[in-house]
Each structure stands twice: as structure tokens, then as C-alpha cells.
Amino acid sequence: MKQTTMLEIQALKGQEKITMLTAYDYPTAMVLDQAGIDIILVGDSLGNVILGQPHTLGVTLEHMIHHTKAVSQGVKKSFVVADMPFGTYQASTEQAVQNATDLIAKGGAHAVKLEGGKPILSTVERLVSIGIPVMGHVGLTPQSVHQLGGYKTQGKSEKKAKQIFEDACALEKAGAFAIVLECIPEELAQKITDTLHIPTIGIGSGAKTDGQVLVFHDLVGFTPSHIPSFVHPVAHIFEDLTNHVKTFIARTKEMSS
Ligand code: KIV
């Protein structure tokens, strides 16, 4: 099976919707890959989803390399993007180069994703200049949760919408190959999508983007936590698994010695 390339992902813009889901482990990656997902994101949402943390801020580069490696082992075709966690790309461009290189070389990712706009443009330019594909991420950027005051829709005011729009345009100019638009109004997502030449991949930002991304565990209901209102779960795996474990317990307890 042929590995999907960055250029093939970009060529989907205007042709067909791009699909992206998160995975943090080998079997989930195999399921997504074999189902035909375009992009697998090893998101730093692994902090919340897998490590049970309240946010993504405690996720380390070592966590990301460990999980990206597992995901890469299960993938034959999908394009694998790994999140650069909080604190691994802000201190200096050289710090970002070292850490992005590790995610590619040790983790096996094909690209990295960074959150933010203007403050990270020179870092994006540098990573792209040394051959590392970069996915941008604007709107609700969970690594800035303390500054944003919670997980809420961004870009509702004219001023904030203008800033997000400008950040998206600047990321394209800096060389990002695609960009995640998280929790922004649909009209703003459409304006960005219509303006940019690179694909936009939305989450909680309406249907007008070039693609959609979700956290896999939200999609299949494999979480005890609140599922965002824009997700329409296709299964209730947490409840189902609980019932399967109960069946095992009951069968075992009933066994005669
Ligand atoms: O970490 C993640 O899962 C993400 C998606 C929500 C886009 O960044």
C-alpha cells in the first residue's frame, strides 16, 4: 500500500473533504489506516484522553515520541501528524528544530502540528526550510487554555476574528501545508477556507472547511468525560466495554471450582 504524501493531502482541497482522526496507539492506528482515513493526528489531547489529565499542558516530548512510534507501527497509508507539546517549540527556533526532528526521526511522524499564529511564524518557516511539513492550528488553541479562560469558541468579536484570519494567512505564507481551525464561527472558517490555498481542517467550526478532524475517543464514545456538542458519536464504547467486563466478571464468579 502506498504511503499518502503531503502533496496528495493538499491536492484534495476543492476536490474532496479531508478526514483526520486522532490515535495514540498501534491498534487504533491500524483501524483508522485500514478504514482509509487521510490523516492520523497523534494529538497532545492524549493528555486528557489517555493520561486522564485536565488539559494538554503536562504532555511531554517523550510522551509524544512514545505514542507516535506506536501509531507509526500501525500505519501503511495514512499521513501521520504529531503535535508538538506545550513548551517544546516556544523557547527558540533551534529548540523547535531539535524536538520536531525527534518526532519525525524517533517517532516516525510525517509532519508536526504547532499551535498559534504570529509568534511562531519564524519557527514554522525554519521547520519548513529543513524539510519538515508543518500543520498550523488557530482558533481555540488548548495549550493557551489559561490565557483563553477555558475551552470556548474563539473569534466571535470582529477584532478577534480579524486576528485569527490574519494568523491563518500568515501561517500559509510561512509555509504551513494545512491548518486546523478549532472552534471558530462557521462564517470565519469559510472565509479562511476560501482565502487560503492550503487545506483547512475544522473541528467545531462548521461544515465549510476543507476537512474535518475529531478526537477518536469522542467519536466512538470511549470516554467517561463530557463529549463536545459538535460531535455526533457513532458508538458508546465506554458503556459497551463496561458491560463486556461485567459479563466476564459474572461468568468468572459463576465458575465452579
Ligand atoms: O490534540 C488534538 O487532538 C488536536 C485536535 C483536537 C485538533 O489538536
mmCIF file of C-alpha atoms and ligand atoms in Angstrom:
data_model
loop_
_atom_site.group_PDB
_atom_site.id
_atom_site.type_symbol
_atom_site.label_atom_id
_atom_site.label_comp_id
_atom_site.label_asym_id
_atom_site.label_seq_id
_atom_site.Cartn_x
_atom_site.Cartn_y
_atom_site.Cartn_z
ATOM 1 C CA MET A 1 0.000 0.000 0.000
ATOM 2 C CA LYS A 2 1.370 3.415 -0.953
ATOM 3 C CA GLN A 3 2.046 5.995 1.760
ATOM 4 C CA THR A 4 -0.033 9.186 1.375
ATOM 5 C CA THR A 5 2.116 12.269 0.859
ATOM 6 C CA MET A 6 1.734 15.872 1.974
ATOM 7 C CA LEU A 7 1.219 16.915 -1.644
ATOM 8 C CA GLU A 8 -1.599 14.386 -2.060
ATOM 9 C CA ILE A 9 -3.286 15.788 1.062
ATOM 10 C CA GLN A 10 -3.005 19.305 -0.350
ATOM 11 C CA ALA A 11 -4.368 18.198 -3.720
ATOM 12 C CA LEU A 12 -7.623 17.170 -2.008
ATOM 13 C CA LYS A 13 -8.545 20.831 -1.415
ATOM 14 C CA GLY A 14 -11.568 21.665 -3.539
ATOM 15 C CA GLN A 15 -11.803 18.039 -4.731
ATOM 16 C CA GLU A 16 -12.930 16.008 -1.727
ATOM 17 C CA LYS A 17 -13.152 16.511 2.029
ATOM 18 C CA ILE A 18 -10.083 15.593 4.065
ATOM 19 C CA THR A 19 -10.611 13.252 7.019
ATOM 20 C CA MET A 20 -8.475 13.333 10.152
ATOM 21 C CA LEU A 21 -8.873 11.495 13.469
ATOM 22 C CA THR A 22 -6.628 11.177 16.490
ATOM 23 C CA ALA A 23 -4.871 7.978 17.508
ATOM 24 C CA TYR A 24 -2.408 7.354 20.292
ATOM 25 C CA ASP A 25 -1.716 3.628 19.957
ATOM 26 C CA TYR A 26 -0.977 0.806 17.498
ATOM 27 C CA PRO A 27 -4.377 -0.951 17.209
ATOM 28 C CA THR A 28 -6.329 2.306 16.845
ATOM 29 C CA ALA A 29 -3.878 3.478 14.191
ATOM 30 C CA MET A 30 -4.404 0.204 12.314
ATOM 31 C CA VAL A 31 -8.187 0.642 12.440
ATOM 32 C CA LEU A 32 -8.018 4.206 11.120
ATOM 33 C CA ASP A 33 -5.428 3.347 8.461
ATOM 34 C CA GLN A 34 -7.318 0.310 7.211
ATOM 35 C CA ALA A 35 -10.600 2.276 7.187
ATOM 36 C CA GLY A 36 -8.932 4.785 4.857
ATOM 37 C CA ILE A 37 -8.536 7.918 6.986
ATOM 38 C CA ASP A 38 -6.429 10.562 5.206
ATOM 39 C CA ILE A 39 -4.542 11.877 8.252
ATOM 40 C CA ILE A 40 -3.907 10.393 11.676
ATOM 41 C CA LEU A 41 -3.170 13.012 14.310
ATOM 42 C CA VAL A 42 -1.187 11.955 17.344
ATOM 43 C CA GLY A 43 -2.696 14.836 19.265
ATOM 44 C CA ASP A 44 -1.494 16.189 22.563
ATOM 45 C CA SER A 45 -5.142 15.583 23.525
ATOM 46 C CA LEU A 46 -3.545 12.350 24.707
ATOM 47 C CA GLY A 47 -3.058 14.313 27.947
ATOM 48 C CA ASN A 48 -6.811 14.407 28.526
ATOM 49 C CA VAL A 49 -7.881 11.278 26.662
ATOM 50 C CA ILE A 50 -5.189 8.739 27.597
ATOM 51 C CA LEU A 51 -3.378 10.170 30.617
ATOM 52 C CA GLY A 52 -6.501 11.451 32.406
ATOM 53 C CA GLN A 53 -5.104 14.949 32.847
ATOM 54 C CA PRO A 54 -7.295 18.086 32.991
ATOM 55 C CA HIS A 55 -5.568 19.665 29.966
ATOM 56 C CA THR A 56 -2.792 19.147 27.427
ATOM 57 C CA LEU A 57 -0.151 21.179 29.254
ATOM 58 C CA GLY A 58 1.508 18.251 31.044
ATOM 59 C CA VAL A 59 2.201 16.302 27.857
ATOM 60 C CA THR A 60 5.928 15.955 27.203
ATOM 61 C CA LEU A 61 8.018 15.349 24.115
ATOM 62 C CA GLU A 62 8.816 11.875 25.482
ATOM 63 C CA HIS A 63 5.073 11.066 25.717
ATOM 64 C CA MET A 64 4.607 12.243 22.136
ATOM 65 C CA ILE A 65 7.541 10.265 20.750
ATOM 66 C CA HIS A 66 6.399 7.132 22.619
ATOM 67 C CA HIS A 67 2.823 7.328 21.280
ATOM 68 C CA THR A 68 3.803 8.492 17.784
ATOM 69 C CA LYS A 69 6.099 5.485 17.498
ATOM 70 C CA ALA A 70 3.238 3.136 18.400
ATOM 71 C CA VAL A 71 0.921 4.810 15.893
ATOM 72 C CA SER A 72 3.518 4.744 13.105
ATOM 73 C CA GLN A 73 3.932 0.995 13.565
ATOM 74 C CA GLY A 74 0.259 0.505 12.678
ATOM 75 C CA VAL A 75 0.143 2.761 9.624
ATOM 76 C CA LYS A 76 0.735 1.812 5.996
ATOM 77 C CA LYS A 77 -1.123 4.540 4.094
ATOM 78 C CA SER A 78 -2.402 7.427 6.244
ATOM 79 C CA PHE A 79 -0.337 10.596 6.687
ATOM 80 C CA VAL A 80 0.789 10.856 10.334
ATOM 81 C CA VAL A 81 0.950 14.243 12.057
ATOM 82 C CA ALA A 82 2.314 14.594 15.605
ATOM 83 C CA ASP A 83 1.545 17.505 17.901
ATOM 84 C CA MET A 84 4.481 19.427 19.316
ATOM 85 C CA PRO A 85 3.557 19.667 23.002
ATOM 86 C CA PHE A 86 3.476 22.823 25.106
ATOM 87 C CA GLY A 87 6.943 24.173 25.868
ATOM 88 C CA THR A 88 8.774 22.250 23.150
ATOM 89 C CA TYR A 89 8.793 24.924 20.427
ATOM 90 C CA GLN A 90 8.327 28.310 22.102
ATOM 91 C CA ALA A 91 11.759 28.904 23.700
ATOM 92 C CA SER A 92 13.741 29.127 20.475
ATOM 93 C CA THR A 93 13.704 28.087 16.863
ATOM 94 C CA GLU A 94 16.590 25.713 17.490
ATOM 95 C CA GLN A 95 14.689 24.039 20.355
ATOM 96 C CA ALA A 96 11.771 23.557 17.936
ATOM 97 C CA VAL A 97 14.054 22.121 15.239
ATOM 98 C CA GLN A 98 15.555 19.599 17.671
ATOM 99 C CA ASN A 99 12.189 18.491 19.029
ATOM 100 C CA ALA A 100 10.412 18.352 15.660
ATOM 101 C CA THR A 101 13.323 16.327 14.320
ATOM 102 C CA ASP A 102 12.879 13.850 17.183
ATOM 103 C CA LEU A 103 9.152 13.457 16.450
ATOM 104 C CA ILE A 104 9.983 12.654 12.830
ATOM 105 C CA ALA A 105 13.157 10.598 13.288
ATOM 106 C CA LYS A 106 12.338 8.738 16.525
ATOM 107 C CA GLY A 107 8.513 8.835 16.423
ATOM 108 C CA GLY A 108 8.067 8.225 12.709
ATOM 109 C CA ALA A 109 5.700 11.170 12.140
ATOM 110 C CA HIS A 110 5.445 12.641 8.646
ATOM 111 C CA ALA A 111 4.662 16.150 9.884
ATOM 112 C CA VAL A 112 4.275 18.167 13.079
ATOM 113 C CA LYS A 113 1.483 20.452 14.274
ATOM 114 C CA LEU A 114 2.075 23.672 16.202
ATOM 115 C CA GLU A 115 -0.492 25.919 17.861
ATOM 116 C CA GLY A 116 -0.560 29.668 17.374
ATOM 117 C CA GLY A 117 -0.086 32.453 14.855
ATOM 118 C CA LYS A 118 2.312 35.361 14.560
ATOM 119 C CA PRO A 119 4.636 34.426 17.480
ATOM 120 C CA ILE A 120 5.549 31.100 15.834
ATOM 121 C CA LEU A 121 5.929 32.192 12.207
ATOM 122 C CA SER A 122 9.740 32.182 12.162
ATOM 123 C CA THR A 123 9.700 28.706 13.718
ATOM 124 C CA VAL A 124 7.294 27.440 11.056
ATOM 125 C CA GLU A 125 9.498 28.953 8.326
ATOM 126 C CA ARG A 126 12.609 27.305 9.760
ATOM 127 C CA LEU A 127 10.996 23.862 10.126
ATOM 128 C CA VAL A 128 9.656 24.014 6.580
ATOM 129 C CA SER A 129 13.063 25.163 5.299
ATOM 130 C CA ILE A 130 14.689 21.992 6.624
ATOM 131 C CA GLY A 131 12.055 19.729 5.093
ATOM 132 C CA ILE A 132 9.611 19.227 7.957
ATOM 133 C CA PRO A 133 5.971 19.636 6.921
ATOM 134 C CA VAL A 134 4.097 21.832 9.419
ATOM 135 C CA MET A 135 0.372 21.892 10.125
ATOM 136 C CA GLY A 136 -0.878 25.092 11.777
ATOM 137 C CA HIS A 137 -3.610 25.332 14.410
ATOM 138 C CA VAL A 138 -5.562 28.516 15.191
ATOM 139 C CA GLY A 139 -8.803 29.471 16.937
ATOM 140 C CA LEU A 140 -9.207 27.558 20.173
ATOM 141 C CA THR A 141 -5.641 26.543 20.950
ATOM 142 C CA PRO A 142 -5.825 24.279 24.027
ATOM 143 C CA GLN A 143 -2.196 24.948 25.002
ATOM 144 C CA SER A 144 -3.284 28.544 25.759
ATOM 145 C CA VAL A 145 -6.266 27.474 27.894
ATOM 146 C CA HIS A 146 -5.189 29.589 30.871
ATOM 147 C CA GLN A 147 -4.968 32.677 28.719
ATOM 148 C CA LEU A 148 -8.220 31.948 26.870
ATOM 149 C CA GLY A 149 -10.077 31.363 30.136
ATOM 150 C CA GLY A 150 -11.454 27.962 29.152
ATOM 151 C CA TYR A 151 -12.435 25.907 26.140
ATOM 152 C CA LYS A 152 -14.765 28.270 24.313
ATOM 153 C CA THR A 153 -15.466 29.428 20.784
ATOM 154 C CA GLN A 154 -12.890 31.947 19.552
ATOM 155 C CA GLY A 155 -13.210 34.746 17.020
ATOM 156 C CA LYS A 156 -16.682 35.924 17.955
ATOM 157 C CA SER A 157 -15.700 39.603 18.088
ATOM 158 C CA GLU A 158 -14.658 41.408 14.920
ATOM 159 C CA LYS A 159 -11.216 42.140 16.382
ATOM 160 C CA LYS A 160 -10.534 38.524 17.382
ATOM 161 C CA ALA A 161 -11.894 37.213 14.056
ATOM 162 C CA LYS A 162 -9.521 39.549 12.180
ATOM 163 C CA GLN A 163 -6.579 38.314 14.261
ATOM 164 C CA ILE A 164 -7.406 34.648 13.582
ATOM 165 C CA PHE A 165 -7.854 35.376 9.871
ATOM 166 C CA GLU A 166 -4.507 37.178 9.715
ATOM 167 C CA ASP A 167 -2.782 34.397 11.668
ATOM 168 C CA ALA A 168 -4.122 31.794 9.230
ATOM 169 C CA CYS A 169 -2.923 33.817 6.212
ATOM 170 C CA ALA A 170 0.488 34.349 7.833
ATOM 171 C CA LEU A 171 0.855 30.623 8.558
ATOM 172 C CA GLU A 172 0.212 29.819 4.908
ATOM 173 C CA LYS A 173 2.823 32.393 3.903
ATOM 174 C CA ALA A 174 5.301 30.881 6.390
ATOM 175 C CA GLY A 175 4.917 27.525 4.635
ATOM 176 C CA ALA A 176 2.333 25.560 6.643
ATOM 177 C CA PHE A 177 0.884 22.818 4.411
ATOM 178 C CA ALA A 178 -2.523 22.774 6.128
ATOM 179 C CA ILE A 179 -4.208 24.376 9.093
ATOM 180 C CA VAL A 180 -6.587 23.277 11.850
ATOM 181 C CA LEU A 181 -9.411 25.691 12.642
ATOM 182 C CA GLU A 182 -10.704 24.830 16.101
ATOM 183 C CA CYS A 183 -13.969 26.204 17.483
ATOM 184 C CA ILE A 184 -14.425 29.345 15.426
ATOM 185 C CA PRO A 185 -17.671 30.613 13.852
ATOM 186 C CA GLU A 186 -18.601 28.885 10.579
ATOM 187 C CA GLU A 187 -18.519 32.151 8.577
ATOM 188 C CA LEU A 188 -14.957 32.853 9.704
ATOM 189 C CA ALA A 189 -13.912 29.273 8.895
ATOM 190 C CA GLN A 190 -15.451 29.653 5.437
ATOM 191 C CA LYS A 191 -13.695 32.977 4.828
ATOM 192 C CA ILE A 192 -10.327 31.459 5.786
ATOM 193 C CA THR A 193 -11.027 28.354 3.681
ATOM 194 C CA ASP A 194 -11.993 30.427 0.644
ATOM 195 C CA THR A 195 -8.935 32.691 1.011
ATOM 196 C CA LEU A 196 -6.182 30.160 1.655
ATOM 197 C CA HIS A 197 -4.632 27.901 -0.976
ATOM 198 C CA ILE A 198 -3.767 25.280 1.657
ATOM 199 C CA PRO A 199 -6.424 22.970 3.154
ATOM 200 C CA THR A 200 -8.280 23.914 6.325
ATOM 201 C CA ILE A 201 -9.365 21.161 8.680
ATOM 202 C CA GLY A 202 -12.111 22.130 11.074
ATOM 203 C CA ILE A 203 -13.202 20.969 14.493
ATOM 204 C CA GLY A 204 -16.272 22.603 15.972
ATOM 205 C CA SER A 205 -16.084 25.220 13.193
ATOM 206 C CA GLY A 206 -18.970 24.169 10.938
ATOM 207 C CA ALA A 207 -19.064 22.284 7.656
ATOM 208 C CA LYS A 208 -17.402 24.748 5.277
ATOM 209 C CA THR A 209 -13.777 23.745 5.846
ATOM 210 C CA ASP A 210 -11.750 21.521 3.513
ATOM 211 C CA GLY A 211 -11.769 18.692 6.033
ATOM 212 C CA GLN A 212 -12.876 17.625 9.490
ATOM 213 C CA VAL A 213 -10.961 16.335 12.495
ATOM 214 C CA LEU A 214 -12.271 14.772 15.697
ATOM 215 C CA VAL A 215 -10.798 13.135 18.739
ATOM 216 C CA PHE A 216 -11.353 9.425 18.020
ATOM 217 C CA HIS A 217 -12.462 8.667 21.593
ATOM 218 C CA ASP A 218 -15.193 11.330 21.351
ATOM 219 C CA LEU A 219 -16.384 9.941 18.013
ATOM 220 C CA VAL A 220 -16.808 6.417 19.366
ATOM 221 C CA GLY A 221 -17.916 7.401 22.883
ATOM 222 C CA PHE A 222 -14.864 5.865 24.556
ATOM 223 C CA THR A 223 -14.690 8.439 27.328
ATOM 224 C CA PRO A 224 -16.301 8.998 30.696
ATOM 225 C CA SER A 225 -15.987 12.755 30.076
ATOM 226 C CA HIS A 226 -18.318 15.266 28.510
ATOM 227 C CA ILE A 227 -18.363 14.954 24.697
ATOM 228 C CA PRO A 228 -18.401 18.338 22.903
ATOM 229 C CA SER A 229 -21.799 19.237 21.422
ATOM 230 C CA PHE A 230 -20.456 19.362 17.831
ATOM 231 C CA VAL A 231 -19.526 15.648 17.981
ATOM 232 C CA HIS A 232 -22.173 13.145 16.960
ATOM 233 C CA PRO A 233 -20.872 9.896 18.472
ATOM 234 C CA VAL A 234 -21.227 6.819 16.281
ATOM 235 C CA ALA A 235 -20.965 4.403 19.232
ATOM 236 C CA HIS A 236 -20.946 4.222 23.032
ATOM 237 C CA ILE A 237 -17.807 2.192 23.529
ATOM 238 C CA PHE A 238 -17.251 3.169 27.177
ATOM 239 C CA GLU A 239 -20.627 1.739 28.201
ATOM 240 C CA ASP A 240 -20.256 -1.256 25.884
ATOM 241 C CA LEU A 241 -16.845 -2.161 27.296
ATOM 242 C CA THR A 242 -18.105 -1.747 30.844
ATOM 243 C CA ASN A 243 -20.860 -4.254 30.030
ATOM 244 C CA HIS A 244 -18.365 -6.687 28.434
ATOM 245 C CA VAL A 245 -16.201 -6.546 31.564
ATOM 246 C CA LYS A 246 -19.309 -7.137 33.693
ATOM 247 C CA THR A 247 -20.049 -10.224 31.584
ATOM 248 C CA PHE A 248 -16.524 -11.531 32.218
ATOM 249 C CA ILE A 249 -16.892 -10.874 35.962
ATOM 250 C CA ALA A 250 -20.247 -12.639 36.118
ATOM 251 C CA ARG A 251 -19.007 -15.650 34.096
ATOM 252 C CA THR A 252 -15.910 -15.974 36.285
ATOM 253 C CA LYS A 253 -17.831 -15.691 39.541
ATOM 254 C CA GLU A 254 -20.206 -18.410 38.344
ATOM 255 C CA MET A 255 -17.404 -20.878 37.561
ATOM 256 C CA SER A 256 -17.416 -23.959 39.719
ATOM 257 C CA SER A 257 -14.104 -24.761 41.417
HETATM 258 O O1 KIV B 1 -4.672 17.337 20.190
HETATM 259 C C1 KIV B 1 -5.639 17.188 19.426
HETATM 260 O O2 KIV B 1 -6.362 16.181 19.442
HETATM 261 C C2 KIV B 1 -5.937 18.271 18.492
HETATM 262 C C3 KIV B 1 -7.225 18.204 17.733
HETATM 263 C C4 KIV B 1 -8.369 18.482 18.625
HETATM 264 C C5 KIV B 1 -7.218 19.082 16.536
HETATM 265 O O3 KIV B 1 -5.169 19.175 18.364
#
